[in-house]
Each structure stands twice: as structure tokens, then as C-alpha cells.
GROMACS .gro file of C-alpha atoms in nm:
model
  203
    1CYS     CA    1   2.631   6.916  -0.054
    2GLN     CA    2   2.461   6.641   0.215
    3THR     CA    3   2.122   6.486   0.155
    4GLN     CA    4   1.849   6.557   0.421
    5THR     CA    5   1.987   6.221   0.598
    6THR     CA    6   1.931   6.294   0.980
    7VAL     CA    7   2.114   5.991   1.124
    8ASN     CA    8   2.458   5.987   1.305
    9ASN     CA    9   2.695   5.729   1.204
   10PRO     CA   10   2.724   5.509   1.485
   11LEU     CA   11   2.980   5.303   1.324
   12LYS     CA   12   3.294   5.553   1.357
   13LEU     CA   13   3.515   5.349   1.135
   14GLY     CA   14   3.734   5.551   0.963
   15ASP     CA   15   3.730   5.610   0.576
   16ARG     CA   16   3.779   5.340   0.465
   17GLN     CA   17   3.679   5.370   0.072
   18THR     CA   18   4.040   5.299  -0.037
   19LYS     CA   19   3.955   4.927   0.133
   20PRO     CA   20   4.131   4.701  -0.039
   21PRO     CA   21   3.962   4.486  -0.244
   22HIS     CA   22   3.831   4.075  -0.196
   23SER     CA   23   4.134   3.953  -0.415
   24CYS     CA   24   4.458   3.959  -0.534
   25HIS     CA   25   4.318   4.025  -0.865
   26TYR     CA   26   4.263   4.305  -0.850
   27ASN     CA   27   4.590   4.436  -0.684
   28MET     CA   28   4.699   4.756  -0.891
   29GLU     CA   29   5.064   4.669  -0.803
   30MET     CA   30   5.040   4.339  -0.959
   31LEU     CA   31   4.840   4.402  -1.259
   32GLY     CA   32   5.100   4.473  -1.501
   33ALA     CA   33   5.261   4.209  -1.640
   34MET     CA   34   4.886   4.069  -1.651
   35PHE     CA   35   4.739   4.288  -1.783
   36VAL     CA   36   4.991   4.261  -2.108
   37GLU     CA   37   4.944   3.900  -2.110
   38ALA     CA   38   4.601   3.930  -2.176
   39ALA     CA   39   4.585   4.195  -2.431
   40LYS     CA   40   4.757   3.870  -2.689
   41ASP     CA   41   4.368   3.719  -2.667
   42MET     CA   42   4.214   4.041  -2.715
   43PRO     CA   43   4.026   4.188  -3.029
   44ASP     CA   44   4.227   4.426  -3.285
   45THR     CA   45   4.051   4.807  -3.090
   46THR     CA   46   4.105   5.065  -2.900
   47TRP     CA   47   4.060   5.095  -2.576
   48GLU     CA   48   3.796   5.381  -2.639
   49GLN     CA   49   3.633   5.100  -2.932
   50GLU     CA   50   3.576   4.835  -2.622
   51LYS     CA   51   3.475   5.069  -2.359
   52LYS     CA   52   3.189   5.186  -2.686
   53ASN     CA   53   3.116   4.855  -2.748
   54GLY     CA   54   3.030   4.807  -2.280
   55THR     CA   55   2.776   5.118  -2.291
   56MET     CA   56   2.557   4.957  -2.636
   57TYR     CA   57   2.556   4.599  -2.533
   58PHE     CA   58   2.446   4.757  -2.128
   59GLY     CA   59   2.187   4.984  -2.300
   60LYS     CA   60   2.094   4.646  -2.427
   61LYS     CA   61   2.077   4.469  -2.136
   62GLU     CA   62   2.310   4.254  -2.244
   63TYR     CA   63   2.548   4.214  -1.917
   64VAL     CA   64   2.812   3.907  -1.972
   65PRO     CA   65   2.943   4.083  -2.309
   66ALA     CA   66   2.958   4.490  -2.159
   67SER     CA   67   3.159   4.302  -1.823
   68ARG     CA   68   3.367   4.204  -2.107
   69CYS     CA   69   3.385   4.462  -2.328
   70TYR     CA   70   3.476   4.691  -1.998
   71GLY     CA   71   3.786   4.438  -1.915
   72PHE     CA   72   3.889   4.471  -2.274
   73ALA     CA   73   3.913   4.848  -2.276
   74ILE     CA   74   4.056   4.767  -1.869
   75THR     CA   75   4.357   4.565  -2.016
   76ARG     CA   76   4.437   4.834  -2.393
   77LEU     CA   77   4.409   5.103  -2.100
   78LYS     CA   78   4.690   4.941  -1.830
   79THR     CA   79   4.882   4.795  -2.118
   80ILE     CA   80   4.925   5.198  -2.219
   81LYS     CA   81   5.282   5.316  -2.165
   82ALA     CA   82   5.292   5.654  -1.995
   83ASP     CA   83   5.512   5.876  -2.325
   84ALA     CA   84   5.149   5.764  -2.520
   85MET     CA   85   4.862   5.886  -2.267
   86PRO     CA   86   4.960   6.073  -1.960
   87GLU     CA   87   4.955   5.907  -1.609
   88GLN     CA   88   4.646   6.116  -1.515
   89GLU     CA   89   4.437   6.107  -1.830
   90LYS     CA   90   4.541   5.727  -1.777
   91CYS     CA   91   4.301   5.696  -1.447
   92LEU     CA   92   4.044   5.905  -1.526
   93HIS     CA   93   3.943   5.652  -1.813
   94LEU     CA   94   4.028   5.351  -1.586
   95MET     CA   95   3.796   5.488  -1.289
   96THR     CA   96   3.561   5.517  -1.441
   97CYS     CA   97   3.550   5.215  -1.683
   98PHE     CA   98   3.616   5.036  -1.333
   99ALA     CA   99   3.259   5.178  -1.212
  100ASN     CA  100   3.123   5.062  -1.582
  101ARG     CA  101   3.241   4.670  -1.503
  102ALA     CA  102   3.119   4.724  -1.176
  103MET     CA  103   2.700   4.796  -1.274
  104ALA     CA  104   2.792   4.624  -1.493
  105LEU     CA  105   2.861   4.309  -1.267
  106LEU     CA  106   2.620   4.427  -1.037
  107LYS     CA  107   2.330   4.324  -1.289
  108LEU     CA  108   2.457   3.983  -1.307
  109LYS     CA  109   2.468   3.957  -0.922
  110LYS     CA  110   2.819   3.845  -0.919
  111TRP     CA  111   2.841   4.063  -0.618
  112GLU     CA  112   3.254   4.014  -0.461
  113GLU     CA  113   3.376   4.169  -0.822
  114ALA     CA  114   3.124   4.500  -0.895
  115ALA     CA  115   3.275   4.536  -0.518
  116ASP     CA  116   3.666   4.509  -0.645
  117ASP     CA  117   3.598   4.660  -0.906
  118ALA     CA  118   3.382   4.954  -0.777
  119THR     CA  119   3.740   4.988  -0.519
  120CYS     CA  120   3.973   5.008  -0.806
  121SER     CA  121   3.706   5.311  -0.953
  122ILE     CA  122   3.742   5.443  -0.596
  123ALA     CA  123   4.115   5.442  -0.569
  124TYR     CA  124   4.218   5.580  -0.917
  125HIS     CA  125   3.959   5.830  -0.770
  126ARG     CA  126   4.141   5.924  -0.488
  127LYS     CA  127   4.462   5.939  -0.676
  128LEU     CA  128   4.326   6.187  -0.867
  129VAL     CA  129   4.289   6.399  -0.650
  130ASN     CA  130   4.586   6.349  -0.406
  131LYS     CA  131   4.818   6.369  -0.675
  132PHE     CA  132   4.686   6.554  -0.958
  133LYS     CA  133   4.433   6.772  -0.715
  134ARG     CA  134   4.117   6.691  -0.931
  135PRO     CA  135   3.815   6.839  -0.728
  136GLU     CA  136   3.567   6.528  -0.660
  137SER     CA  137   3.397   6.338  -0.968
  138LEU     CA  138   3.074   6.203  -1.007
  139ILE     CA  139   3.196   5.886  -1.105
  140TYR     CA  140   3.310   5.838  -0.712
  141PHE     CA  141   2.949   5.884  -0.563
  142LYS     CA  142   2.823   5.608  -0.842
  143ALA     CA  143   3.118   5.368  -0.759
  144LEU     CA  144   3.087   5.414  -0.376
  145HIS     CA  145   2.633   5.357  -0.505
  146ARG     CA  146   2.741   4.997  -0.646
  147ARG     CA  147   3.003   4.932  -0.361
  148ALA     CA  148   2.729   4.952  -0.089
  149GLN     CA  149   2.479   4.807  -0.274
  150ALA     CA  150   2.748   4.451  -0.307
  151TYR     CA  151   2.883   4.521   0.032
  152GLU     CA  152   2.475   4.489   0.141
  153ALA     CA  153   2.370   4.145  -0.077
  154LEU     CA  154   2.701   3.981   0.037
  155GLY     CA  155   2.622   4.072   0.350
  156GLU     CA  156   2.903   4.327   0.463
  157ILE     CA  157   2.640   4.537   0.658
  158GLU     CA  158   2.993   4.733   0.898
  159ASP     CA  159   3.168   4.826   0.568
  160ALA     CA  160   2.813   4.890   0.406
  161LEU     CA  161   2.758   5.062   0.575
  162GLN     CA  162   3.011   5.291   0.604
  163ASP     CA  163   2.974   5.357   0.236
  164TRP     CA  164   2.605   5.456   0.222
  165PHE     CA  165   2.734   5.705   0.518
  166ALA     CA  166   3.000   5.879   0.252
  167LEU     CA  167   2.695   5.881   0.029
  168THR     CA  168   2.536   6.132   0.268
  169LYS     CA  169   2.818   6.403   0.046
  170SER     CA  170   2.737   6.344  -0.246
  171PRO     CA  171   2.626   6.644  -0.479
  172PRO     CA  172   2.323   6.764  -0.606
  173GLU     CA  173   2.256   6.614  -0.934
  174PHE     CA  174   2.390   6.237  -0.803
  175GLU     CA  175   2.152   6.309  -0.406
  176LYS     CA  176   1.864   6.373  -0.623
  177VAL     CA  177   1.845   6.043  -0.788
  178ILE     CA  178   1.931   5.848  -0.444
  179GLY     CA  179   1.914   6.114  -0.200
  180LYS     CA  180   1.594   5.898  -0.080
  181GLU     CA  181   1.777   5.570  -0.136
  182VAL     CA  182   2.039   5.637   0.033
  183GLN     CA  183   1.846   5.769   0.378
  184ALA     CA  184   1.636   5.461   0.363
  185ARG     CA  185   1.935   5.216   0.337
  186ILE     CA  186   2.147   5.425   0.671
  187ILE     CA  187   1.747   5.379   0.870
  188SER     CA  188   1.723   4.967   0.745
  189LEU     CA  189   2.081   4.893   0.862
  190SER     CA  190   2.133   5.063   1.114
  191GLN     CA  191   1.870   4.891   1.277
  192LYS     CA  192   1.947   4.578   1.090
  193LEU     CA  193   2.312   4.629   1.312
  194LYS     CA  194   2.183   4.738   1.645
  195SER     CA  195   1.985   4.450   1.581
  196GLU     CA  196   2.259   4.184   1.537
  197SER     CA  197   2.413   4.383   1.798
  198ALA     CA  198   2.180   4.322   2.105
  199GLU     CA  199   2.146   3.922   1.967
  200GLY     CA  200   2.533   3.888   2.034
  201GLY     CA  201   2.500   3.995   2.371
  202VAL     CA  202   2.249   3.771   2.489
  203HIS     CA  203   2.352   3.463   2.652
   0.00000   0.00000   0.00000
């Protein structure tokens, strides 16, 4: 279901929803050994408990421990072997934990890290849709929303605008929450992009 946004997308950039993260630190093909090593220094808790702790800290507006706990949950999940958790279930939990940590990082104004985590969440969502034929998740749109904010804070206007346009396809329950913001950001960033293009053409 689309919002009432009527601004046309001037970018024509294609689907950037699987754009690589800023840093290879989050490259999912390179994480295995790193997460196994990191797990050695972690508390002796389960990923479920760490995710719960992260949510508890977030609710208290303690964003540093929240992001740390979500990180512990991600590390625990990444080290779970295939015979202990089905791949589809693991992707679902990782999608959620990365999206949660992206929100905590936004609160800490760690824009690049937030964009990276949101991108990872989106990548896991795409895997769930493409490989396991799952429907689009609300978590996906939340991750898009967080990445749009992070990109905008980083001054990456085209990327931010692309994500804001993607959010015009949010499900009705989320559109009610962010619809006006989406429309406002699209108009504002479109005007800014147009202005920058005009200034770039003046000699």
C-alpha cells in the first residue's frame, strides 16, 4: 500500500536496497571467523537473553549498552551451527537484531554504523524473500527508515532519497506512523538535490 506522496522520483537509480555497507566489517561473507573469535570474550548468555537485554536498555534510553547487547546477540546467532537452528529462522533473527542495533546507533548519532547495520538487516530480509519466499516484513521497512535517516545525516542525499521513496510502499500500519515524514523528506531532499544540481551547472 503506497502513501499519498505525489512527488516523482527524479533519481532513476534502480534498486539500491542491497547497496554494500560502508565497511567490509559488515560483509557477511567475511564474518564467520570474526564472530567465532569475538564469542570467546562474551558473557555466558544466549542470544535471546542478549536481545532482551538490548531492548530493556533501549527502553531506558541507555543506548550504549543496548547496542552492545544487540551486538552480543548478533555474535551468538552468527556462531549457531546449521543443525542447531534452521537457516530461515537464523536470518529472521539476524534481520531483527541488526535493525534493532541500527536504531540504537542512530540514537548515538553513529550514522555510518547505523547505515551499515540497516543494510545488513535489509540484506537478510532480501534473502528471506528471495530464497525462502517469505513476504515483505515490517522490520524491512523499519530498517529502510533507519538507513534513510543515517544516509541523510551523512549527507548522502541521493541514497537517502532513494530509501525515502522506497518507504512510500510501506504497509498501512507503518505508513500511518511515518507517512507525513516520508512525504516531507522527499520534498525537502528533492529540492535540495535540484538546488545542488543547479549550482553545479553554474560556471
